[in-house]
Coordinates of C-alpha atoms and ligand atoms in Angstrom, one line a residue:
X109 CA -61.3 -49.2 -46.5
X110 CA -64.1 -48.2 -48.6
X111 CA -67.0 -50.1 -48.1
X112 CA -69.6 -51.8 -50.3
X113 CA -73.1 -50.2 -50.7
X114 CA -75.4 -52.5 -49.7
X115 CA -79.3 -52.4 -50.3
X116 CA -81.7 -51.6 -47.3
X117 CA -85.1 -53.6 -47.0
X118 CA -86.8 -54.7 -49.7
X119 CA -90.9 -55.2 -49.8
X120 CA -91.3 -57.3 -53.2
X121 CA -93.9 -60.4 -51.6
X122 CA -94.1 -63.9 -52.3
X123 CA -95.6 -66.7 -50.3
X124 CA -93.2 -69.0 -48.3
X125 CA -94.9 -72.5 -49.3
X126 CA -93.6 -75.8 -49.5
X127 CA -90.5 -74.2 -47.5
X128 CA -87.8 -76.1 -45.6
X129 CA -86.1 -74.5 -42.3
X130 CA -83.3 -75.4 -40.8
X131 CA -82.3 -74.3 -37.2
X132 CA -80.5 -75.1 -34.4
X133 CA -83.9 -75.2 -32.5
X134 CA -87.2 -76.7 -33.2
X135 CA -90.1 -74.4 -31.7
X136 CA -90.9 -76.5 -29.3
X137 CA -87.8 -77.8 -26.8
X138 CA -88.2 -81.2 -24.4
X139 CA -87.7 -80.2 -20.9
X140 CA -87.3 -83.4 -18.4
X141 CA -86.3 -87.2 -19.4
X142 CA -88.7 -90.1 -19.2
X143 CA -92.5 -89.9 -18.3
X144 CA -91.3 -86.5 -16.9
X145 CA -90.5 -85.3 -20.1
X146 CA -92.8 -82.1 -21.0
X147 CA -92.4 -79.8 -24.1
X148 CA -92.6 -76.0 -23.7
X149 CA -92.4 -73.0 -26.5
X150 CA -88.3 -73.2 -27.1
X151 CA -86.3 -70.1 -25.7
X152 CA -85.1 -67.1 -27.8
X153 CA -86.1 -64.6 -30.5
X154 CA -85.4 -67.2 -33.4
X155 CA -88.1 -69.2 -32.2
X156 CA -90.3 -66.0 -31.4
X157 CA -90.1 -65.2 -34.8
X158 CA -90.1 -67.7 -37.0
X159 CA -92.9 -69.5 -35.6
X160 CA -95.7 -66.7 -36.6
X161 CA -94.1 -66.2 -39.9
X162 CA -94.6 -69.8 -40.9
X163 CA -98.2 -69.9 -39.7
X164 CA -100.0 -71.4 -42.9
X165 CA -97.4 -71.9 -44.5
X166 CA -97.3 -75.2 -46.3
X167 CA -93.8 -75.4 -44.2
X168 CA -91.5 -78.2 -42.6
X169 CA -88.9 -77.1 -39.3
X170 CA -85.9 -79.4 -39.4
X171 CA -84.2 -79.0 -36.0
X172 CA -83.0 -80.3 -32.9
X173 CA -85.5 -81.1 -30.2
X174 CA -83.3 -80.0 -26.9
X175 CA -83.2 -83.8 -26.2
X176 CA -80.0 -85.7 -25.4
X177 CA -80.4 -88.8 -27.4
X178 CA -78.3 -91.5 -26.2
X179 CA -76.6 -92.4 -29.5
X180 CA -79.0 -90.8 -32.3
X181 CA -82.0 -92.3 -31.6
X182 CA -85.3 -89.6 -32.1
X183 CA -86.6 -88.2 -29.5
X184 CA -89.8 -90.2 -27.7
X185 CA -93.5 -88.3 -28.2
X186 CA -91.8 -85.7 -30.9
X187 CA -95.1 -84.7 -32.5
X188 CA -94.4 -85.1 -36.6
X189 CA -96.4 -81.9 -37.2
X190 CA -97.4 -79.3 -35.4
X191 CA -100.3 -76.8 -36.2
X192 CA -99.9 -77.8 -39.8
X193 CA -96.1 -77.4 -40.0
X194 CA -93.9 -80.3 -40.2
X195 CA -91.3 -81.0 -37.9
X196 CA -88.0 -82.9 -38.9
X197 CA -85.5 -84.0 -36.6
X198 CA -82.1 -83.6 -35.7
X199 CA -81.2 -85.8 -32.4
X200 CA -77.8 -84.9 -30.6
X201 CA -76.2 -86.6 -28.2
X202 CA -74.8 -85.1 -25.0
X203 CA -71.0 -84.8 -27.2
X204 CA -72.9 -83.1 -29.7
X205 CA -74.7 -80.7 -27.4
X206 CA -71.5 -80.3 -25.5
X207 CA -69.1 -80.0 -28.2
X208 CA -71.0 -78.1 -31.1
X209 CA -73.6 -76.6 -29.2
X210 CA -72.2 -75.4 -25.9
X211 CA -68.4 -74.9 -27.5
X212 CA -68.2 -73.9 -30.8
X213 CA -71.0 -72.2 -31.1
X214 CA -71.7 -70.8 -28.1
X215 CA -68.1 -70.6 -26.3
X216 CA -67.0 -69.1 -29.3
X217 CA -68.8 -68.0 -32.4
X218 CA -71.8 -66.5 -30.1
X219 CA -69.1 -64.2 -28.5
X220 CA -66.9 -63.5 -31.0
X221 CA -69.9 -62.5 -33.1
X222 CA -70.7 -60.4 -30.3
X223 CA -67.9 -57.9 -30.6
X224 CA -66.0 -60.6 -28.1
X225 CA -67.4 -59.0 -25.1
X226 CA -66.7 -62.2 -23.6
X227 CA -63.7 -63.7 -24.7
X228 CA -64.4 -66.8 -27.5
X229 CA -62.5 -70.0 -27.0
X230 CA -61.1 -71.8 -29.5
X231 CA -61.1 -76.0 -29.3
X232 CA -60.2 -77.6 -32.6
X233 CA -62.3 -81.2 -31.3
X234 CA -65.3 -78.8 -31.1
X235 CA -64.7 -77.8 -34.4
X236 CA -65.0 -81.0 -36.1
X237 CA -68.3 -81.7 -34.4
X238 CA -69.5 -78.6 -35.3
X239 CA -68.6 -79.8 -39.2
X240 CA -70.3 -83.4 -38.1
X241 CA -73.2 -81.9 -37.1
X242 CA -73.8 -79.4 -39.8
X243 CA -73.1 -81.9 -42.5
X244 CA -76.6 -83.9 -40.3
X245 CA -78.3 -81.1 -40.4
X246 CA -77.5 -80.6 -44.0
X247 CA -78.5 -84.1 -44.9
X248 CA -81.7 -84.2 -43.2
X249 CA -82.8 -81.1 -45.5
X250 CA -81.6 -82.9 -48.3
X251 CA -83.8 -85.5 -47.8
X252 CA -86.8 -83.4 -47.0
X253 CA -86.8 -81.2 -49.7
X254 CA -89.0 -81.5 -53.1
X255 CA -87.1 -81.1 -56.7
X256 CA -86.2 -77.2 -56.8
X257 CA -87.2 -76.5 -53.6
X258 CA -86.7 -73.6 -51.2
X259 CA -84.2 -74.6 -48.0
X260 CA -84.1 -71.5 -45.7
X261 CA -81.2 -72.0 -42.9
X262 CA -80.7 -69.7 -40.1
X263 CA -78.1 -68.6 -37.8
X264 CA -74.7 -68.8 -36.2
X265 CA -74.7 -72.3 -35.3
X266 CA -75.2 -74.1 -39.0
X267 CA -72.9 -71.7 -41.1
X268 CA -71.5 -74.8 -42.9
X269 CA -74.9 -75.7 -43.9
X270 CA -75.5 -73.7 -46.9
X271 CA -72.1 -75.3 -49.0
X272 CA -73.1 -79.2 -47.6
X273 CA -76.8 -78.5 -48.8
X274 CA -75.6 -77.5 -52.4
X275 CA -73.2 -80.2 -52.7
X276 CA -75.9 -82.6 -52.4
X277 CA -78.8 -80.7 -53.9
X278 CA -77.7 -78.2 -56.9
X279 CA -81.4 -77.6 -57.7
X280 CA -82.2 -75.8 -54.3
X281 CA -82.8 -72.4 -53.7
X282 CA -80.7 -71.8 -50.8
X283 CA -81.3 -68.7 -48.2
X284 CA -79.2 -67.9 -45.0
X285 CA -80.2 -65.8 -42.3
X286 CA -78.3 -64.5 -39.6
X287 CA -80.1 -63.5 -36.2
X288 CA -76.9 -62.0 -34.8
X289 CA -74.4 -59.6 -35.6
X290 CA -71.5 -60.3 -38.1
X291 CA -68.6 -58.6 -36.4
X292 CA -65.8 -56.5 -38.0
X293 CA -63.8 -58.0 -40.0
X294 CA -60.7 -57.4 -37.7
X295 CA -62.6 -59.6 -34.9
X296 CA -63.6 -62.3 -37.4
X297 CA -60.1 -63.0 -38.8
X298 CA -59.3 -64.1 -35.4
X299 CA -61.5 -67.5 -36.4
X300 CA -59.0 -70.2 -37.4
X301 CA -62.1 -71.9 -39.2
X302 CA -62.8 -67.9 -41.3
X303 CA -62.1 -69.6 -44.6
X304 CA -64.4 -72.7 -44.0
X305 CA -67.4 -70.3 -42.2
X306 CA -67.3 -67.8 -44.7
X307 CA -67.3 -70.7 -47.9
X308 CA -70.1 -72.4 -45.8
X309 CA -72.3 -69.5 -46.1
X310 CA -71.5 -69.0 -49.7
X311 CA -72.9 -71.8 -50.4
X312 CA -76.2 -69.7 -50.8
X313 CA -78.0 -68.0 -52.9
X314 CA -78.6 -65.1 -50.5
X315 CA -77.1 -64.5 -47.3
X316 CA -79.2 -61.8 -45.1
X317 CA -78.0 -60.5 -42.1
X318 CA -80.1 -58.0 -39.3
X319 CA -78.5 -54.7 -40.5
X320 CA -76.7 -52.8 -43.3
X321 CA -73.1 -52.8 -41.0
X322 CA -73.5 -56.1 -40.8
X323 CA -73.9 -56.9 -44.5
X324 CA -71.3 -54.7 -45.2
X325 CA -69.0 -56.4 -42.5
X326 CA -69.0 -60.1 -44.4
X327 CA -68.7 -58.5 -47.7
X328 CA -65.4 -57.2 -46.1
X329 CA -64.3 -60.0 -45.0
X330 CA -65.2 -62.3 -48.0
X331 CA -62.9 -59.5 -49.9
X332 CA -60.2 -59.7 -47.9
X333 CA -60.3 -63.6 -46.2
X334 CA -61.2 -64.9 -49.5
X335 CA -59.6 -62.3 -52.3
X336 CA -63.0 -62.1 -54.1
X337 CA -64.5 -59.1 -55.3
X338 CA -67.6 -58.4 -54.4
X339 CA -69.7 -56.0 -56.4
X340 CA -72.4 -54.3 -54.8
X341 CA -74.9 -56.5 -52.9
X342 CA -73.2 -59.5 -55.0
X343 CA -70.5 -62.2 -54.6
X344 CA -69.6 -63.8 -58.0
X345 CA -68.1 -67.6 -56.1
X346 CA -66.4 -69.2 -58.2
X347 CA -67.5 -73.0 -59.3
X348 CA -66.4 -76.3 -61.5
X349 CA -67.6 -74.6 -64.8
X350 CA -67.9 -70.8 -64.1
X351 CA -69.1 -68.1 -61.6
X352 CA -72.4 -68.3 -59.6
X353 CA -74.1 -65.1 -57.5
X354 CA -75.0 -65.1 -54.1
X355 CA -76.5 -62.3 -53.4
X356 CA -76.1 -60.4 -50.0
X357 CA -78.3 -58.0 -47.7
X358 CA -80.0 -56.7 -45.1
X359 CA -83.4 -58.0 -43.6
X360 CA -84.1 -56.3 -40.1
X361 CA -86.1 -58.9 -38.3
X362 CA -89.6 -57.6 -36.7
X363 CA -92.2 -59.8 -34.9
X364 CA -96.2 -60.4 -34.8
X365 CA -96.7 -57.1 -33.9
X366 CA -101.0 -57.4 -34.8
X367 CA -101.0 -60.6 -32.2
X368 CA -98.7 -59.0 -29.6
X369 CA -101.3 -55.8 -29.4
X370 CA -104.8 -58.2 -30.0
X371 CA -103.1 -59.9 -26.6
X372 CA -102.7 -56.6 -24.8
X373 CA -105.6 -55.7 -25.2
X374 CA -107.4 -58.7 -23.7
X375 CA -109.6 -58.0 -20.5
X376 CA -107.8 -60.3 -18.6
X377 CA -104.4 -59.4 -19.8
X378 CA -105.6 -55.5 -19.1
X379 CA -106.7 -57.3 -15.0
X380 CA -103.1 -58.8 -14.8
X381 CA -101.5 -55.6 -15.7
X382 CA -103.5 -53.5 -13.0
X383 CA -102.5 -56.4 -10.1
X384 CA -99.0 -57.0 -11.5
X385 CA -98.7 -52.7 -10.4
X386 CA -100.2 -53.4 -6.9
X387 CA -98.0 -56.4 -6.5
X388 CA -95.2 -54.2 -7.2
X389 CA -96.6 -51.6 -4.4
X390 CA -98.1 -49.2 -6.7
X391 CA -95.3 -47.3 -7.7
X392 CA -96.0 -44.3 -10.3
X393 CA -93.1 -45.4 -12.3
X394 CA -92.1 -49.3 -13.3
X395 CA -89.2 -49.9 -15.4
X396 CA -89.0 -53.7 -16.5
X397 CA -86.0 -55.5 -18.2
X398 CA -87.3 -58.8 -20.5
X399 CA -83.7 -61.2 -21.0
X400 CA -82.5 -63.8 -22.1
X401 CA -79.8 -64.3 -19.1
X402 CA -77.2 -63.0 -21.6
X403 CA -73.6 -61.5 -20.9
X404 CA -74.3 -59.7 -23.8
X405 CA -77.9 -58.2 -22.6
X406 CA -76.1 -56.1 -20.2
X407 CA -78.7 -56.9 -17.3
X408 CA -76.1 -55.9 -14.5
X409 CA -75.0 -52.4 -15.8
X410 CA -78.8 -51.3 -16.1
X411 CA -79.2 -52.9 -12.6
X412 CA -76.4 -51.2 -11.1
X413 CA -77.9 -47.6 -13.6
X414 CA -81.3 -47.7 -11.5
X415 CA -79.3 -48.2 -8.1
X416 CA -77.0 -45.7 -8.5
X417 CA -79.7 -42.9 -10.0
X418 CA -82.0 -43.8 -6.6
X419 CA -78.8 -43.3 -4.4
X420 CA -77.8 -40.5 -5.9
X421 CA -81.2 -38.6 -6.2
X422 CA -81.8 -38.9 -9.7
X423 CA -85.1 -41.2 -9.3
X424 CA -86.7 -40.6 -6.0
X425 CA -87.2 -43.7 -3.8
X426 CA -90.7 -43.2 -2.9
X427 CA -91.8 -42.8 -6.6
X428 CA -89.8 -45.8 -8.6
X429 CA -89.1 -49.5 -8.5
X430 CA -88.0 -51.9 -11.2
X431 CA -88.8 -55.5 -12.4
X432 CA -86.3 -58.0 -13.7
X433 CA -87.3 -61.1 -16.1
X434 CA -84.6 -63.2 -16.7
X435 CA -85.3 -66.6 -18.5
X436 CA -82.2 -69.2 -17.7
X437 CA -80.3 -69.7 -20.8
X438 CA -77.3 -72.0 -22.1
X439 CA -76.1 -72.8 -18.6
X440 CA -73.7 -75.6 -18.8
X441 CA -71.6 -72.9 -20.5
X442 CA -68.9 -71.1 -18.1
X443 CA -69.3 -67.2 -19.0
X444 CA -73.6 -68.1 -18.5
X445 CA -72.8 -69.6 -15.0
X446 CA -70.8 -66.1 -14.4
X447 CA -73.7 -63.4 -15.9
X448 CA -75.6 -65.1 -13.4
X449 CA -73.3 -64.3 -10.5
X450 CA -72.8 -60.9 -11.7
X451 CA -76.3 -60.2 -11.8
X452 CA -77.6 -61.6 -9.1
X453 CA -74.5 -60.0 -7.0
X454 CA -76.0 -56.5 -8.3
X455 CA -79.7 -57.5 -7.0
X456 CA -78.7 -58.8 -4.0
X457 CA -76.2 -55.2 -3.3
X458 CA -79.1 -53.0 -4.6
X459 CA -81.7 -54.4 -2.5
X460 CA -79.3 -54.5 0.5
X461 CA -79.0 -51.1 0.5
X462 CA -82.3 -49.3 -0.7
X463 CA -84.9 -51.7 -0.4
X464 CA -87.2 -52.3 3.0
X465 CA -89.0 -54.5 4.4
X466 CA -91.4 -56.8 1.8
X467 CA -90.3 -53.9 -0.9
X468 CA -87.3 -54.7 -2.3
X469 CA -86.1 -52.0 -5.1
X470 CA -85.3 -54.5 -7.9
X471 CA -87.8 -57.5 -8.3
X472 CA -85.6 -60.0 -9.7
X473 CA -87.8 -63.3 -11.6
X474 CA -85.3 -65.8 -12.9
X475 CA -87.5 -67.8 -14.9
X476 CA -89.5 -68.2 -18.2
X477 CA -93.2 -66.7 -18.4
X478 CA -96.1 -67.7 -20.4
X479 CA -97.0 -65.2 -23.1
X480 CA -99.8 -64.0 -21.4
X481 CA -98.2 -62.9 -18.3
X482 CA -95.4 -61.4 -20.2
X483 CA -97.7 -59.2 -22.5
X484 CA -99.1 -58.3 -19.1
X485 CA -96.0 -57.1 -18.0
X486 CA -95.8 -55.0 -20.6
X487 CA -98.8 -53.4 -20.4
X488 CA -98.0 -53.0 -16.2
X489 CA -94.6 -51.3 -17.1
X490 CA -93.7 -47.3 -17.6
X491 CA -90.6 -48.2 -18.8
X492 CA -88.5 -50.8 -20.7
X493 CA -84.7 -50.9 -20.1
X494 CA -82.8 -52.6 -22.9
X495 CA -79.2 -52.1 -22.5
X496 CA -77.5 -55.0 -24.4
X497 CA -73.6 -54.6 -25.2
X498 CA -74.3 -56.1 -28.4
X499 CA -77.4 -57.5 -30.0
X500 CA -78.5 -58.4 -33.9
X501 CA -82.0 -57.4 -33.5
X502 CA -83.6 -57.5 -29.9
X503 CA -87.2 -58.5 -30.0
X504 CA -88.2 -57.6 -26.8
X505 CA -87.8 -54.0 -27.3
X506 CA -90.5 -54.7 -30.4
X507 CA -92.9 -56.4 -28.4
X508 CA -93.6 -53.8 -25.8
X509 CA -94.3 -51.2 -28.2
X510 CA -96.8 -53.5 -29.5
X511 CA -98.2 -53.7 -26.4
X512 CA -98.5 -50.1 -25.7
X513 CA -101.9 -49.9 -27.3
X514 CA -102.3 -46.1 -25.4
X515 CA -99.2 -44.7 -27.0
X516 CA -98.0 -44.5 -23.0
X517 CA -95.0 -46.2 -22.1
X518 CA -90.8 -45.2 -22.6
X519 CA -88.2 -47.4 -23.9
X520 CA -84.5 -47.1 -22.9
X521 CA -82.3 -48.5 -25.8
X522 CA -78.6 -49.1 -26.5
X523 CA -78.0 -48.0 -29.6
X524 CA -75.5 -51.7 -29.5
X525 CA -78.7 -53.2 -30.8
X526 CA -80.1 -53.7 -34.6
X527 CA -83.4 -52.0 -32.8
X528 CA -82.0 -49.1 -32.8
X529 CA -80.9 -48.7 -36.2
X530 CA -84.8 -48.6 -37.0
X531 CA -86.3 -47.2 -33.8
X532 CA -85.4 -43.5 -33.3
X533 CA -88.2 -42.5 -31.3
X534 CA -86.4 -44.7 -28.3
X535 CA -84.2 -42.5 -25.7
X536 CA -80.7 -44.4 -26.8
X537 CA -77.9 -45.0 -24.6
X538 CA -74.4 -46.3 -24.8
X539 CA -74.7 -49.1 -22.3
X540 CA -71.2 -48.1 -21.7
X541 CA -71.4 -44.6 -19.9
X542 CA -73.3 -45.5 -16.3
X543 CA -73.5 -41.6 -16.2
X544 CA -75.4 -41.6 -19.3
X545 CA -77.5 -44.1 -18.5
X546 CA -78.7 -42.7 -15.1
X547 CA -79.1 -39.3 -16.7
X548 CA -81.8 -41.1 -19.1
X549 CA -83.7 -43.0 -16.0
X550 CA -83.7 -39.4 -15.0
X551 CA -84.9 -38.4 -18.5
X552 CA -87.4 -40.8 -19.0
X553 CA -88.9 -39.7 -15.0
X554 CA -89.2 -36.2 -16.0
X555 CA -90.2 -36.1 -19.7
X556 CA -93.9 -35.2 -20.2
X557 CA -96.6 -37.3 -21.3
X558 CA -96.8 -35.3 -24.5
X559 CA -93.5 -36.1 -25.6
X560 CA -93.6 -40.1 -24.5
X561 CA -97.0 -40.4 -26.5
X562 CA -95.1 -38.3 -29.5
X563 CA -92.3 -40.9 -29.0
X564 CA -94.4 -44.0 -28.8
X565 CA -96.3 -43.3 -31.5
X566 CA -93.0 -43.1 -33.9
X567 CA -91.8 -46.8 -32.5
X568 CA -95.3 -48.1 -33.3
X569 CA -95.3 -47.2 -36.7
X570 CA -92.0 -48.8 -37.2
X571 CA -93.0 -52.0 -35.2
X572 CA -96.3 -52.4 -37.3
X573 CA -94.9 -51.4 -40.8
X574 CA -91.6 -54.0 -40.2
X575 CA -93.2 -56.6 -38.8
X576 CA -92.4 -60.3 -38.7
X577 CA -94.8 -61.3 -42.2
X578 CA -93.1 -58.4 -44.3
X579 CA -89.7 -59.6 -42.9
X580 CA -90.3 -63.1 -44.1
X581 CA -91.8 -61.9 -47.8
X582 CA -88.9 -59.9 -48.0
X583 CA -86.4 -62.3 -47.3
X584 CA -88.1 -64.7 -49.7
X585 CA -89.2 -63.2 -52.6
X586 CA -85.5 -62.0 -52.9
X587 CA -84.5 -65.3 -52.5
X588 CA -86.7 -66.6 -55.1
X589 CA -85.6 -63.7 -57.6
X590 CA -89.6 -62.3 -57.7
X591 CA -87.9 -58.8 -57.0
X592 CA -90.1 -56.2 -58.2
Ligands
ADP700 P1 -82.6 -63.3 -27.9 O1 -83.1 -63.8 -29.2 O2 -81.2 -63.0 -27.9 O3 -83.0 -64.1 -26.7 P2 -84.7 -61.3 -28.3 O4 -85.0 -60.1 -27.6 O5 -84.6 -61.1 -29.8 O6 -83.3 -61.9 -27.7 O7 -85.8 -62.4 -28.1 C1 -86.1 -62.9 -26.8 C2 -87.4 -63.6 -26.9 O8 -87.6 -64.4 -25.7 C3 -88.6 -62.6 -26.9 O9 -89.6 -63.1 -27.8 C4 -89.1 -62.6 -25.5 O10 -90.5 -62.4 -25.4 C5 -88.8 -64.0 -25.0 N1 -88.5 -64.0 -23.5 C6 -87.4 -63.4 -23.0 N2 -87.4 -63.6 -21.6 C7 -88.5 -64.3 -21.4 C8 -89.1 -64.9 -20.2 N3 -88.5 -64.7 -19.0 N4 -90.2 -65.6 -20.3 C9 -90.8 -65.8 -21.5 N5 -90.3 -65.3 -22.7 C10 -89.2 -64.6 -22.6
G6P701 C1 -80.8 -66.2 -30.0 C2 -80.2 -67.0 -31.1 C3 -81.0 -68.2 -31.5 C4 -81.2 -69.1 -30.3 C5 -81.8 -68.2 -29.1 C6 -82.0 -69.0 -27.8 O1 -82.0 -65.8 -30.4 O2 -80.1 -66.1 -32.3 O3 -80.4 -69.0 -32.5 O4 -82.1 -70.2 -30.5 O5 -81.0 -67.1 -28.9 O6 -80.8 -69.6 -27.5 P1 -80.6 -71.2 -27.3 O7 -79.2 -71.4 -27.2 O8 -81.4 -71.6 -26.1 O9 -81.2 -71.8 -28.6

């Protein structure tokens, strides 16, 4: 089938003020009940994203606090602003979270979406709450937003948002932004709710997506799900009394690349790096892996990469040794619970059979790091390994080049991930072929420090020149039809 042309990135500019978001996630997530309760930086690249981009903004976050309120009620000590940006909430209960968090969208629109690596699961109940709980989130930007104002929603989990918001408000500018990929049409007509998901998100004015495929993927499907005809990078819907255009494209995400590289360059940031080495045993060569504990991050198969190419010769024992961040995510849900067998079944046979005594070969941290001891490990690493089996952007991979202020440094990277549609420079891999894989450990222990700086400096340029604020004005300025 032929498919539709859609436009790259544009760079037009306009400031995001007096903007409503809407996500799933507020920036900051409640961790413990009671006087326990504490509130830490909320997980995910959403969050990592976002929150820079709004900074000075004249901005207000409508989103759910991580809370389980008992029957609605707001969460206790939910600060109303924060840095200047207001903060609107959403309280779910424990059916909510269970139901439209934990089921529909991440049993099965988070899997589907990601080429159904794992296999999505279909509940009709969960269905409904996740209608019940857009049409909440829907109603609380309703309520927030000024006379012609700008409502920007994002991601998987409030699809239906978009159509509830117009219903209510005609005079809003409506954007919609999705973090992950939008799959092939041939996986997404396996969605008994296609018809509902893909009028939902038509109920904006622009719908952006991570990469061209993906653009091009929901025009396909709105052509043939819903027998319009889209022309170009536009959708003419049709309404009461005529046509009206949403507009469709592609707005690869990037991050605060100037902040990421200020941090690195920190004294003490520059001290953590040199005893985060010597902790590891002052190995020549580090490789790290930064995750979300994702089945689609594809955490065991690098794992089980770097054992195999020490068995078999390719790296040589004495010279490498890897570290593992893994920051618990979504764990209530069955196929999480799993990942984190898998992976810690590939540690535990790795170590068993090529580490020694206080020097394990794979140092394995299952747990979230402050941003300052994360930037340190990427200033302490040789190497990033990012070998997801699917993933809409991937930030991580962003953030260490960043970091690499020396133009040092490697980054392995599946060419799965919106990353590597931009980021050439990286030695890509299909996560798929082990034997590939090891062969580019191998790659990356050999190549010379001419090429890796040559390298490095490419991915630096593309890190600074897309970064978080020209992804935002991008987004926006189409959105508000100040294209130039
Ligand atoms: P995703 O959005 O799927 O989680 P990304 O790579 O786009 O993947 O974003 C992940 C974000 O989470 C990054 O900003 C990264 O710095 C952060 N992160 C990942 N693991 C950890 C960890 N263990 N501790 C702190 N931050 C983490
Ligand atoms: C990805 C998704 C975000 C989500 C984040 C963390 O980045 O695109 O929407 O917020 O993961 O996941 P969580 O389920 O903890 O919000």
């Amino acid at each position: 089938m032929p498919q539709t042309p859609v436009p790259g990135p544009v760079t037009a500019t306009s400031d995001p003020q007096d903007l409503i978001v809407v996500a799933n996630r507020l920036p900051i997530e409640a961790v413990g009940e009671g006087p326990d309760m504490t509130w830490q930086r909320s997980p995910g690249g959403l969050v990592s994203a976002l929150e820079p981009a709004l900074q000075g903004a004249r901005a207000t976050w409508i989103g759910w606090s991580g809370h389980l309120s008992g029957s609605g009620e707001a969460t206790p000590g939910l600060p109303e602003e924060l840095d200047g940006l207001g903060i609107g909430e959403v309280p779910l209960t424990e059916l909510d979270v269970h139901d439209y968090y934990e089921g529909l969208a991440n049993g099965a629109i988070w899997p589907l979406y990601h080429d159904a690596v794992a296999t999505p699961i279909y509940h009709r109940h969960e269905f409904e709450r996740y209608v019940d709980v857009n049409r909440r989130f829907a109603d609380v930007g309703a309520q927030s937003a000024p006379p012609n104002g700008v409502v920007w929603v994002h991601d998987y989990q409030l699809q239906l948002v978009p159509r509830l918001l117009r219903e209510q408000r005609p005079d809003m500018r409506i954007g919609f932004f999705l973090h992950i990929p939008f799959p092939p049409v041939e996986l997404f007509a396996q969605l008994p709710w296609r018809r509902q998901i893909l009028e939902g998100l038509l109920g904006a004015d622009l719908v952006g997506f991570q990469t061209v495929t993906s653009a091009q993927n929901f025009l396909s499907a709105v052509r043939r799900l819903l027998a319009l005809r889209p022309g170009g990078d536009r959708v003419e819907v049709p309404e009461t009394h005529g046509y009206r255009t949403v507009r469709v494209g592609s707005f690869p995400i990037g991050i605060d690349a100037k902040s990421f590289e200020a941090l690195a360059m920190t004294p003490a940031v520059q001290a953590r790096a040199r005893e985060i080495r010597r902790e590891l045993g002052d190995y020549p060569l580090i490789f790290l892996g930064v995750d979300r504990l994702d089945y689609t991050k594809g955490i065991d198969i690098r794992m089980r990469a770097f054992g195999e190419a020490v068995r078999d010769g390719i790296l040589d024992a004495d010279q490498v040794t890897m570290l593992q961040l893994a920051i618990p995510s979504r764990e209530n849900v069955e196929e999480y619970r799993r990942i984190r067998d898998d992976v810690e079944l590939v540690v535990g046979r790795v170590n068993g059979d090529l580490g020694r005594v206080g020097d394990p070969a794979i140092h394995y941290l299952r747990q979230a790091v402050s941003r300052e001891e994360l930037v340190a490990m990427y200033v302490a690493a040789d190497a990033l390994l990012v070998t997801p089996l699917r993933d809409g952007m991937n930030l991580v991979v962003k953030e260490y080049v960043a970091c690499r202020t020396d133009n040092t440094g490697a980054v392995v990277l599946s060419e799965f991930t919106g990353a590597a549609q931009q980021l050439h420079d990286a030695f890509l891999v299909n996560p798929y072929d082990l034997d590939q894989l090891k062969r580019t450990l191998g790659a990356v222990a050999t190549a010379t420090p001419e090429e890796l700086s040559e390298r490095m400096e490419g991915l630096r340029t593309n890190v600074f020149e897309h970064d978080v604020d020209r992804w935002a004005r991008s987004f926006l300025a189409t959105l508000s039809g100040a294209l130039t």
